[in-house]
Coordinates of C-alpha atoms (C1' of nucleotides) in Angstrom, one line a residue:
Chain A
M7 CA -25.2 -11.6 -60.5
S8 CA -23.6 -11.9 -57.1
T9 CA -20.4 -10.0 -56.5
A10 CA -19.1 -13.0 -54.6
Q11 CA -18.7 -10.8 -51.6
E12 CA -21.7 -12.1 -49.7
T13 CA -21.4 -15.2 -47.4
T14 CA -23.8 -16.7 -45.0
G15 CA -25.2 -14.2 -42.5
G16 CA -24.8 -11.2 -44.8
E17 CA -21.3 -10.6 -43.6
V18 CA -18.8 -9.6 -46.2
E19 CA -15.9 -12.0 -46.5
P20 CA -12.8 -9.8 -46.4
W21 CA -9.5 -10.2 -48.1
E22 CA -11.1 -10.6 -51.5
E23 CA -9.1 -7.5 -52.4
V24 CA -5.9 -9.6 -51.9
T25 CA -4.7 -11.3 -55.1
P26 CA -3.6 -13.6 -56.5
D27 CA -5.2 -16.5 -54.7
A28 CA -2.0 -17.9 -53.3
A29 CA -1.2 -14.6 -51.7
R30 CA -4.7 -14.4 -50.1
R31 CA -4.4 -18.0 -48.7
L32 CA -1.0 -17.1 -47.2
L33 CA -2.5 -13.9 -45.6
V34 CA -5.5 -15.7 -44.2
A35 CA -3.2 -18.4 -42.7
A36 CA -1.0 -15.6 -41.2
V37 CA -4.1 -14.0 -39.6
E38 CA -5.1 -17.2 -38.0
A39 CA -1.5 -18.0 -36.8
F40 CA -0.8 -14.5 -35.5
A41 CA -4.2 -14.4 -33.6
E42 CA -3.6 -17.8 -32.0
R43 CA 0.0 -17.5 -30.9
G44 CA 1.1 -13.9 -31.5
Y45 CA 3.4 -12.5 -34.2
H46 CA 6.7 -13.3 -32.6
A47 CA 5.7 -16.9 -31.7
T48 CA 4.5 -17.6 -35.2
T49 CA 7.0 -19.0 -37.7
T50 CA 7.0 -18.5 -41.5
R51 CA 7.0 -22.3 -41.8
D52 CA 3.8 -22.5 -39.8
I53 CA 2.1 -19.9 -42.0
A54 CA 3.2 -21.6 -45.2
G55 CA 2.1 -25.0 -43.8
R56 CA -1.4 -23.7 -43.0
A57 CA -1.7 -22.4 -46.6
G58 CA -0.6 -25.8 -47.9
M59 CA 2.7 -24.5 -49.3
S60 CA 6.4 -24.8 -48.8
P61 CA 8.2 -22.2 -46.6
A62 CA 9.8 -20.6 -49.6
A63 CA 6.5 -19.9 -51.3
L64 CA 5.8 -17.1 -48.8
Y65 CA 8.7 -15.0 -50.1
I66 CA 7.3 -15.0 -53.7
H67 CA 4.3 -12.9 -52.5
Y68 CA 5.8 -11.1 -49.5
K69 CA 9.2 -9.6 -49.0
T70 CA 9.3 -10.4 -45.3
K71 CA 7.1 -11.8 -42.5
E72 CA 6.7 -8.2 -41.3
E73 CA 5.2 -7.2 -44.6
L74 CA 2.5 -9.8 -44.0
L75 CA 1.6 -8.2 -40.7
H76 CA 1.7 -4.7 -42.2
R77 CA -0.7 -5.7 -44.9
I78 CA -3.1 -7.4 -42.4
S79 CA -2.9 -4.4 -40.1
R80 CA -3.5 -1.9 -42.9
I81 CA -6.5 -3.6 -44.4
G82 CA -8.0 -4.3 -41.0
H83 CA -7.7 -0.7 -39.9
D84 CA -9.2 0.5 -43.1
K85 CA -12.1 -1.8 -42.5
A86 CA -12.6 -0.7 -38.9
L87 CA -12.4 3.0 -39.9
D88 CA -14.9 2.4 -42.7
I89 CA -17.3 0.8 -40.2
L90 CA -17.1 3.8 -37.9
R91 CA -17.3 6.4 -40.7
T92 CA -20.5 4.8 -42.0
A93 CA -22.1 4.9 -38.6
A94 CA -20.9 8.4 -37.8
R95 CA -22.2 9.9 -41.1
R96 CA -25.6 8.4 -41.2
E97 CA -28.6 10.5 -40.4
G98 CA -30.1 10.6 -36.9
T99 CA -29.5 11.9 -33.5
A100 CA -26.0 11.7 -31.9
A101 CA -27.4 9.0 -29.6
E102 CA -28.5 6.9 -32.6
R103 CA -25.2 7.4 -34.4
L104 CA -23.2 6.6 -31.3
A105 CA -25.2 3.4 -30.6
D106 CA -24.8 2.4 -34.3
A107 CA -21.1 3.1 -34.2
V108 CA -20.4 1.1 -31.0
G109 CA -22.8 -1.7 -32.0
S110 CA -21.2 -2.2 -35.5
F111 CA -17.6 -1.7 -34.2
V112 CA -18.2 -4.3 -31.4
R113 CA -19.8 -6.7 -33.8
W114 CA -16.8 -6.5 -36.0
H115 CA -14.4 -7.1 -33.1
A116 CA -16.4 -10.1 -31.9
G117 CA -17.4 -11.6 -35.2
R118 CA -14.0 -11.2 -36.8
R119 CA -12.1 -11.7 -33.6
T120 CA -9.0 -13.3 -35.2
T121 CA -8.5 -10.4 -37.5
A122 CA -9.3 -7.8 -34.8
R123 CA -6.9 -9.4 -32.4
V124 CA -4.0 -9.1 -34.8
V125 CA -5.0 -5.6 -35.9
Q126 CA -5.3 -4.3 -32.3
Y127 CA -2.7 -6.1 -30.4
E128 CA 0.3 -6.6 -32.7
L129 CA 1.0 -3.0 -33.5
D130 CA 4.3 -3.0 -31.6
A131 CA 5.7 -5.7 -33.8
L132 CA 5.7 -3.4 -36.8
G133 CA 8.8 -1.3 -37.7
P134 CA 8.8 2.5 -37.2
E135 CA 7.5 3.5 -40.6
A136 CA 4.7 0.9 -40.8
R137 CA 3.7 1.7 -37.2
A138 CA 3.5 5.4 -37.9
E139 CA 1.2 4.8 -40.8
I140 CA -1.1 2.7 -38.6
V141 CA -1.0 5.2 -35.8
A142 CA -2.3 7.8 -38.2
L143 CA -5.3 5.6 -39.0
R144 CA -5.9 5.2 -35.3
R145 CA -6.1 8.9 -34.9
Q146 CA -8.8 9.0 -37.5
V147 CA -10.7 6.3 -35.7
D148 CA -10.5 8.4 -32.5
A149 CA -11.6 11.5 -34.4
E150 CA -14.8 9.8 -35.7
V151 CA -15.9 8.7 -32.2
R152 CA -14.9 12.0 -30.6
G153 CA -16.9 13.8 -33.4
I154 CA -20.1 12.0 -32.5
I155 CA -19.7 12.7 -28.8
E156 CA -19.0 16.4 -29.4
D157 CA -22.1 16.6 -31.5
G158 CA -24.1 15.1 -28.7
V159 CA -22.7 17.5 -26.2
A160 CA -23.3 20.4 -28.5
S161 CA -27.0 19.4 -29.0
G162 CA -27.5 18.8 -25.3
E163 CA -28.2 15.1 -25.8
F164 CA -25.1 14.0 -23.9
D165 CA -23.7 15.0 -20.5
V166 CA -19.9 14.5 -20.7
L167 CA -17.3 16.3 -18.6
D168 CA -14.1 15.0 -20.3
V169 CA -14.8 14.4 -24.0
Q170 CA -11.4 13.1 -25.0
G171 CA -11.2 10.8 -21.9
T172 CA -14.6 9.4 -22.6
T173 CA -13.7 8.9 -26.3
L174 CA -10.7 7.0 -25.1
A175 CA -12.7 4.8 -22.8
V176 CA -15.4 4.0 -25.3
L177 CA -12.8 2.9 -27.9
S178 CA -10.9 1.0 -25.3
L179 CA -14.0 -0.8 -24.3
C180 CA -14.8 -1.8 -27.9
I181 CA -11.3 -2.8 -28.8
D182 CA -10.8 -5.0 -25.8
V183 CA -13.7 -7.2 -27.0
A184 CA -11.1 -8.8 -29.4
R185 CA -9.1 -9.9 -26.3
W186 CA -11.9 -11.7 -24.3
F187 CA -14.6 -12.6 -26.8
N188 CA -15.0 -16.4 -27.2
V189 CA -16.7 -17.8 -30.3
D190 CA -17.8 -20.8 -28.2
G191 CA -19.0 -18.6 -25.3
P192 CA -22.5 -17.8 -24.3
R193 CA -22.9 -14.5 -26.2
T194 CA -23.2 -13.7 -29.9
P195 CA -21.5 -10.7 -31.5
E196 CA -25.0 -9.1 -31.9
E197 CA -25.7 -9.5 -28.2
V198 CA -22.4 -8.0 -27.1
G199 CA -22.9 -5.1 -29.6
A200 CA -26.4 -4.3 -28.2
L201 CA -25.1 -4.5 -24.6
Y202 CA -22.2 -2.3 -25.3
A203 CA -24.2 0.3 -27.2
D204 CA -26.5 0.5 -24.1
L205 CA -23.5 0.8 -21.7
V206 CA -21.9 3.5 -23.9
L207 CA -25.1 5.6 -24.0
R208 CA -25.2 5.5 -20.3
M209 CA -21.5 6.6 -20.1
V210 CA -22.3 9.7 -22.1
G211 CA -25.4 10.4 -20.0
A212 CA -28.0 9.5 -22.7
G213 CA -29.1 6.2 -21.2
Chain B
M28 CA 11.4 0.8 12.2
S29 CA 10.4 1.0 8.5
T30 CA 9.5 -2.2 6.7
A31 CA 11.3 -0.9 3.7
Q32 CA 8.1 -1.3 1.7
E33 CA 7.3 2.4 1.5
T34 CA 8.7 4.5 -1.4
T35 CA 7.9 8.0 -2.5
G36 CA 4.3 8.7 -3.1
G37 CA 3.1 6.2 -0.5
E38 CA 3.1 3.4 -3.2
V39 CA 4.3 0.0 -2.0
E40 CA 7.3 -1.1 -4.1
P41 CA 6.4 -4.7 -5.1
W42 CA 8.6 -7.7 -5.6
E43 CA 10.1 -7.3 -2.1
E44 CA 8.8 -10.7 -1.4
V45 CA 11.2 -12.1 -4.1
T46 CA 14.5 -13.2 -2.6
P47 CA 17.4 -13.3 -2.9
D48 CA 18.4 -9.9 -4.3
A49 CA 19.7 -11.3 -7.6
A50 CA 16.5 -13.2 -8.3
R51 CA 14.5 -10.0 -7.7
R52 CA 16.8 -8.0 -10.1
L53 CA 16.3 -10.6 -12.8
L54 CA 12.5 -10.6 -12.2
V55 CA 12.3 -6.8 -12.4
A56 CA 14.4 -6.9 -15.6
A57 CA 12.1 -9.5 -17.1
V58 CA 9.0 -7.4 -16.3
E59 CA 10.5 -4.5 -18.1
A60 CA 11.6 -6.5 -21.1
F61 CA 8.3 -8.5 -21.4
A62 CA 6.3 -5.2 -21.1
E63 CA 8.4 -3.5 -23.8
R64 CA 8.7 -6.3 -26.4
G65 CA 6.4 -9.1 -25.3
Y66 CA 7.4 -12.5 -23.9
H67 CA 8.3 -14.2 -27.1
A68 CA 10.3 -11.3 -28.5
T69 CA 12.4 -11.1 -25.3
T70 CA 15.6 -13.2 -25.1
T71 CA 17.1 -14.6 -21.9
R72 CA 20.3 -12.8 -22.8
D73 CA 18.4 -9.5 -22.8
I74 CA 16.9 -10.2 -19.4
A75 CA 20.2 -11.2 -17.9
G76 CA 21.9 -8.1 -19.5
R77 CA 19.4 -5.7 -18.0
A78 CA 20.0 -7.3 -14.6
G79 CA 23.8 -6.8 -15.1
M80 CA 24.5 -10.6 -15.2
S81 CA 25.6 -13.2 -17.6
P82 CA 23.0 -15.3 -19.5
A83 CA 23.8 -18.3 -17.4
A84 CA 23.0 -16.6 -14.1
L85 CA 19.3 -16.6 -14.9
Y86 CA 19.2 -20.4 -14.7
I87 CA 20.6 -20.4 -11.1
H88 CA 17.4 -18.8 -9.9
Y89 CA 14.8 -19.9 -12.5
K90 CA 14.4 -23.2 -14.2
T91 CA 13.1 -21.7 -17.5
K92 CA 12.2 -18.4 -19.0
E93 CA 8.5 -19.5 -18.6
E94 CA 9.0 -19.8 -14.9
L95 CA 9.9 -16.2 -14.8
L96 CA 6.7 -15.2 -16.5
H97 CA 4.7 -17.5 -14.3
R98 CA 6.1 -16.0 -11.1
I99 CA 5.4 -12.5 -12.4
S100 CA 1.9 -13.4 -13.5
R101 CA 1.1 -15.1 -10.1
I102 CA 2.4 -12.2 -8.0
G103 CA 0.7 -9.6 -10.2
H104 CA -2.7 -11.4 -10.1
D105 CA -2.4 -11.8 -6.3
K106 CA -1.8 -8.1 -6.0
A107 CA -4.7 -7.1 -8.4
L108 CA -7.0 -9.4 -6.5
D109 CA -5.9 -8.0 -3.2
I110 CA -6.7 -4.5 -4.4
L111 CA -10.2 -5.4 -5.5
R112 CA -10.9 -7.4 -2.3
T113 CA -9.9 -4.4 -0.1
A114 CA -12.3 -2.2 -2.0
A115 CA -15.1 -4.7 -2.1
R116 CA -15.0 -5.4 1.6
R117 CA -14.8 -1.9 3.0
E118 CA -17.8 -0.3 4.5
G119 CA -20.1 1.9 2.5
T120 CA -22.8 1.8 -0.2
A121 CA -22.4 -0.3 -3.2
A122 CA -21.7 2.8 -5.3
E123 CA -18.9 3.9 -3.0
R124 CA -17.4 0.4 -3.0
L125 CA -17.6 0.1 -6.8
A126 CA -16.1 3.5 -7.3
D127 CA -13.3 2.6 -4.9
A128 CA -12.7 -0.7 -6.6
V129 CA -12.6 0.8 -10.1
G130 CA -10.5 3.7 -9.0
S131 CA -7.8 1.7 -7.2
F132 CA -7.8 -1.1 -9.9
V133 CA -7.3 1.5 -12.6
R134 CA -4.6 3.4 -10.6
W135 CA -2.7 0.1 -10.4
H136 CA -3.0 -0.6 -14.1
A137 CA -1.9 2.9 -15.0
G138 CA 0.8 3.4 -12.3
R139 CA 2.3 0.0 -12.6
R140 CA 1.7 -0.3 -16.3
T141 CA 4.7 -2.4 -17.1
T142 CA 3.7 -5.1 -14.6
A143 CA 0.0 -4.9 -15.5
R144 CA 0.8 -5.2 -19.2
V145 CA 2.7 -8.5 -18.6
V146 CA 0.1 -9.8 -16.2
Q147 CA -2.9 -9.1 -18.4
Y148 CA -1.6 -9.7 -21.9
E149 CA 1.0 -12.5 -21.7
L150 CA -1.4 -15.2 -20.3
D151 CA -1.3 -17.2 -23.5
A152 CA 2.5 -17.6 -23.3
L153 CA 2.1 -19.8 -20.2
G154 CA 1.8 -23.5 -20.4
P155 CA -1.5 -25.3 -19.6
E156 CA -1.0 -25.9 -15.9
A157 CA 0.3 -22.4 -15.1
R158 CA -2.4 -20.9 -17.2
A159 CA -5.1 -22.8 -15.4
E160 CA -3.8 -21.5 -12.1
I161 CA -4.0 -17.9 -13.3
V162 CA -7.4 -18.4 -14.9
A163 CA -8.7 -19.5 -11.5
L164 CA -7.4 -16.2 -10.0
R165 CA -9.2 -14.3 -12.8
R166 CA -12.4 -15.9 -11.9
Q167 CA -12.0 -14.6 -8.3
V168 CA -11.4 -11.2 -9.7
D169 CA -14.6 -11.4 -11.7
A170 CA -16.5 -12.6 -8.7
E171 CA -15.4 -9.6 -6.5
V172 CA -16.7 -7.1 -9.1
R173 CA -19.8 -9.0 -9.8
G174 CA -20.5 -9.2 -6.0
I175 CA -20.5 -5.4 -5.7
I176 CA -22.8 -5.0 -8.7
E177 CA -25.2 -7.6 -7.4
D178 CA -25.2 -5.8 -4.0
G179 CA -26.1 -2.5 -5.7
V180 CA -28.9 -4.1 -7.8
A181 CA -30.3 -5.8 -4.6
S182 CA -30.3 -2.5 -2.7
G183 CA -31.8 -0.6 -5.6
E184 CA -28.8 1.6 -6.0
F185 CA -28.0 0.2 -9.4
D186 CA -30.1 -0.3 -12.5
V187 CA -28.4 -3.2 -14.5
L188 CA -30.1 -5.5 -16.9
D189 CA -27.2 -7.9 -17.6
V190 CA -25.1 -8.3 -14.4
Q191 CA -22.5 -10.7 -15.8
G192 CA -22.2 -8.7 -19.1
T193 CA -21.7 -5.4 -17.2
T194 CA -19.1 -7.0 -14.9
L195 CA -17.2 -8.2 -18.0
A196 CA -17.4 -4.7 -19.5
V197 CA -16.2 -3.0 -16.3
L198 CA -13.2 -5.3 -15.9
S199 CA -12.4 -5.1 -19.6
L200 CA -12.4 -1.3 -19.4
C201 CA -10.1 -1.3 -16.4
I202 CA -7.7 -3.9 -17.8
D203 CA -7.3 -2.3 -21.2
V204 CA -5.8 0.8 -19.4
A205 CA -2.6 -1.2 -19.3
R206 CA -2.6 -1.3 -23.1
W207 CA -3.0 2.4 -23.9
F208 CA -1.8 4.3 -20.8
N209 CA 1.3 6.4 -21.4
V210 CA 3.4 7.5 -18.5
D211 CA 4.5 10.6 -20.6
G212 CA 0.9 11.3 -21.6
P213 CA -1.4 14.1 -20.3
R214 CA -3.2 12.1 -17.6
T215 CA -2.0 10.9 -14.2
P216 CA -3.1 7.5 -12.9
E217 CA -5.2 9.3 -10.3
E218 CA -7.1 11.3 -13.0
V219 CA -7.8 8.2 -15.1
G220 CA -9.0 6.4 -11.9
A221 CA -11.4 9.2 -11.1
L222 CA -12.7 9.4 -14.7
Y223 CA -13.2 5.7 -14.9
A224 CA -15.0 5.5 -11.5
D225 CA -17.4 8.1 -12.8
L226 CA -18.0 6.3 -16.1
V227 CA -18.6 3.0 -14.4
L228 CA -21.1 4.4 -12.0
R229 CA -22.9 5.8 -15.0
M230 CA -22.8 2.3 -16.6
V231 CA -24.6 0.8 -13.6
G232 CA -27.2 3.5 -13.5
A233 CA -25.8 5.2 -10.3
G234 CA -24.3 8.2 -11.9
Chain C
dG13 C1' 7.4 -28.4 -81.1
dG14 C1' 10.4 -25.3 -78.8
dC15 C1' 10.9 -21.3 -75.9
dT16 C1' 9.8 -18.2 -72.2
dC17 C1' 8.4 -17.3 -67.8
dG18 C1' 5.8 -17.1 -63.4
dG19 C1' 4.8 -20.0 -59.4
dC20 C1' 6.6 -23.3 -56.7
dT21 C1' 9.8 -26.6 -54.1
dA22 C1' 14.0 -29.0 -51.9
dA23 C1' 17.9 -27.8 -49.8
dG24 C1' 20.4 -25.2 -47.0
dC25 C1' 22.9 -20.7 -45.1
dG26 C1' 24.1 -18.0 -41.3
dC27 C1' 22.4 -16.6 -37.1
dC28 C1' 20.7 -16.5 -32.6
dC29 C1' 17.8 -18.8 -29.5
dG30 C1' 17.0 -21.4 -24.7
dC31 C1' 19.7 -23.7 -22.0
dT32 C1' 23.9 -26.5 -20.1
dC33 C1' 28.4 -27.5 -18.4
dA34 C1' 32.9 -27.1 -16.4
dC35 C1' 34.9 -24.2 -13.6
dC36 C1' 35.8 -20.3 -10.0
dA37 C1' 35.7 -16.8 -6.1
dA38 C1' 33.8 -15.6 -1.5
dC39 C1' 32.6 -17.1 2.9
dG40 C1' 31.1 -19.4 7.3
dG41 C1' 31.9 -23.7 10.3
dC42 C1' 35.1 -26.5 12.6
Chain D
dG6 C1' 43.8 -24.2 7.1
dC7 C1' 40.8 -26.8 4.8
dC8 C1' 36.2 -27.9 2.9
dG9 C1' 31.4 -27.5 1.4
dT10 C1' 28.0 -24.4 -0.1
dT11 C1' 26.3 -20.6 -2.6
dG12 C1' 26.1 -17.7 -6.6
dG13 C1' 28.5 -16.5 -10.3
dT14 C1' 31.1 -16.8 -15.3
dG15 C1' 32.7 -18.0 -20.3
dA16 C1' 32.1 -21.0 -23.8
dG17 C1' 29.3 -23.5 -26.4
dC18 C1' 25.6 -27.3 -27.9
dG19 C1' 21.7 -28.5 -30.5
dG20 C1' 18.2 -26.8 -32.8
dG21 C1' 14.9 -23.8 -35.1
dC22 C1' 14.6 -19.3 -37.0
dG23 C1' 14.0 -15.9 -41.3
dC24 C1' 15.2 -15.9 -45.6
dT25 C1' 17.8 -17.3 -50.2
dT26 C1' 19.2 -19.9 -54.1
dA27 C1' 19.1 -23.3 -57.8
dG28 C1' 16.3 -25.6 -60.4
dC29 C1' 11.7 -28.0 -61.8
dC30 C1' 7.2 -27.8 -64.0
dG31 C1' 3.3 -26.6 -66.7
dA32 C1' 0.6 -23.0 -69.3
dG33 C1' 0.8 -19.6 -73.1
dC34 C1' 2.8 -17.8 -77.4
dC35 C1' 4.9 -18.1 -81.9

DNA sequence: GGCTCGGCTAAGCGCCCGCTCACCAACGGC
DNA sequence: GCCGTTGGTGAGCGGGCGCTTAGCCGAGCC
């Protein structure tokens, strides 16, 4: 039988790990609201209203508004890291793995743009401890991409002068997709993923 | 005599067009506060306090808090567009002009990171009319970069399949510098500008 | 049937927000 | 010397914020 994770298009619908149902509905509402207006411009009343509940219901499932952001950010970073790890550890040349990593990472940022926007741009709204936890995850994200580029340099596939700087640029390029991508625009997430994979291969001298 | 525009390092100190002095101090304070905490998380009391004035003083020079953001965004976009136009219209090959454009655009985003952060990331906090005005400026920014790339393709210097997509990616890469650049980090604005100019030339097949 | 208890709501507390108002000091023109 | 203008202040208004509390309701257990 189906695990109920599959939706149209083969994409996995996330947040199924969040239970009970009311907590998930609140979290999904918070993602939408934070993505549209930003964390600080979003009120707890708005979140509860989108979830079809009273303002007080939010505090049954979450201690504070910040805890909501923390949970969203944590789950989102875990997912992003998982995507990169899967691509980085598959078999193939460094160029194939880098193209796969960039393509899938970009597809996630474009296809799940609301989530990605919150995850990537609301870090500063977290308190010191929560932010430190997320920053540690980001370092792992950086390490995965840097690892592929180092492999390509070592094997002679890539021609890169500044590995850390190029890693930074590649990640920056992918992450910023969450800022400008428009669901109603002319490009699909798949098209942007393919374009970006090509551009990144050129950046590392493998194009 | 000096125009009082020059400061150490040859950089032009901006905001000198904002008068009187108190209005400029408030605007500079607002740039710092918006960059640190975001528009919505910044209070008018904080802005006035940073400028050494009472909360009420702000409203002598600006009608609303949003007018402050609008003025900052307008001046910043004018400056960014000016930088790109200067590079795009100099003499030289398309590769030289693109490298110059990316280098100077990135140096501005890194060196004036607080301003750039507000300019590039607080657009959604503006009302519809103000946002429309800024969006029009952004289209001109896009057109300048696209023009250089089209020139390079026409002359055979560049090898680009998707001109508009590549333009988008180049601008996205430059703009996102304002998000991650750290003044206390290991790289100077000049170094990042040179690295990015090289990466972009590779992206267009001229590296 | 009666009791317990988790999930939820209506009401509202205390605070701080953007912004306003009544007033004041410094200063140039006549 | 007096007055209008300019640029400032201290106090505070109305409102919306994050969050809390008291109590309601229906499902599960004996």
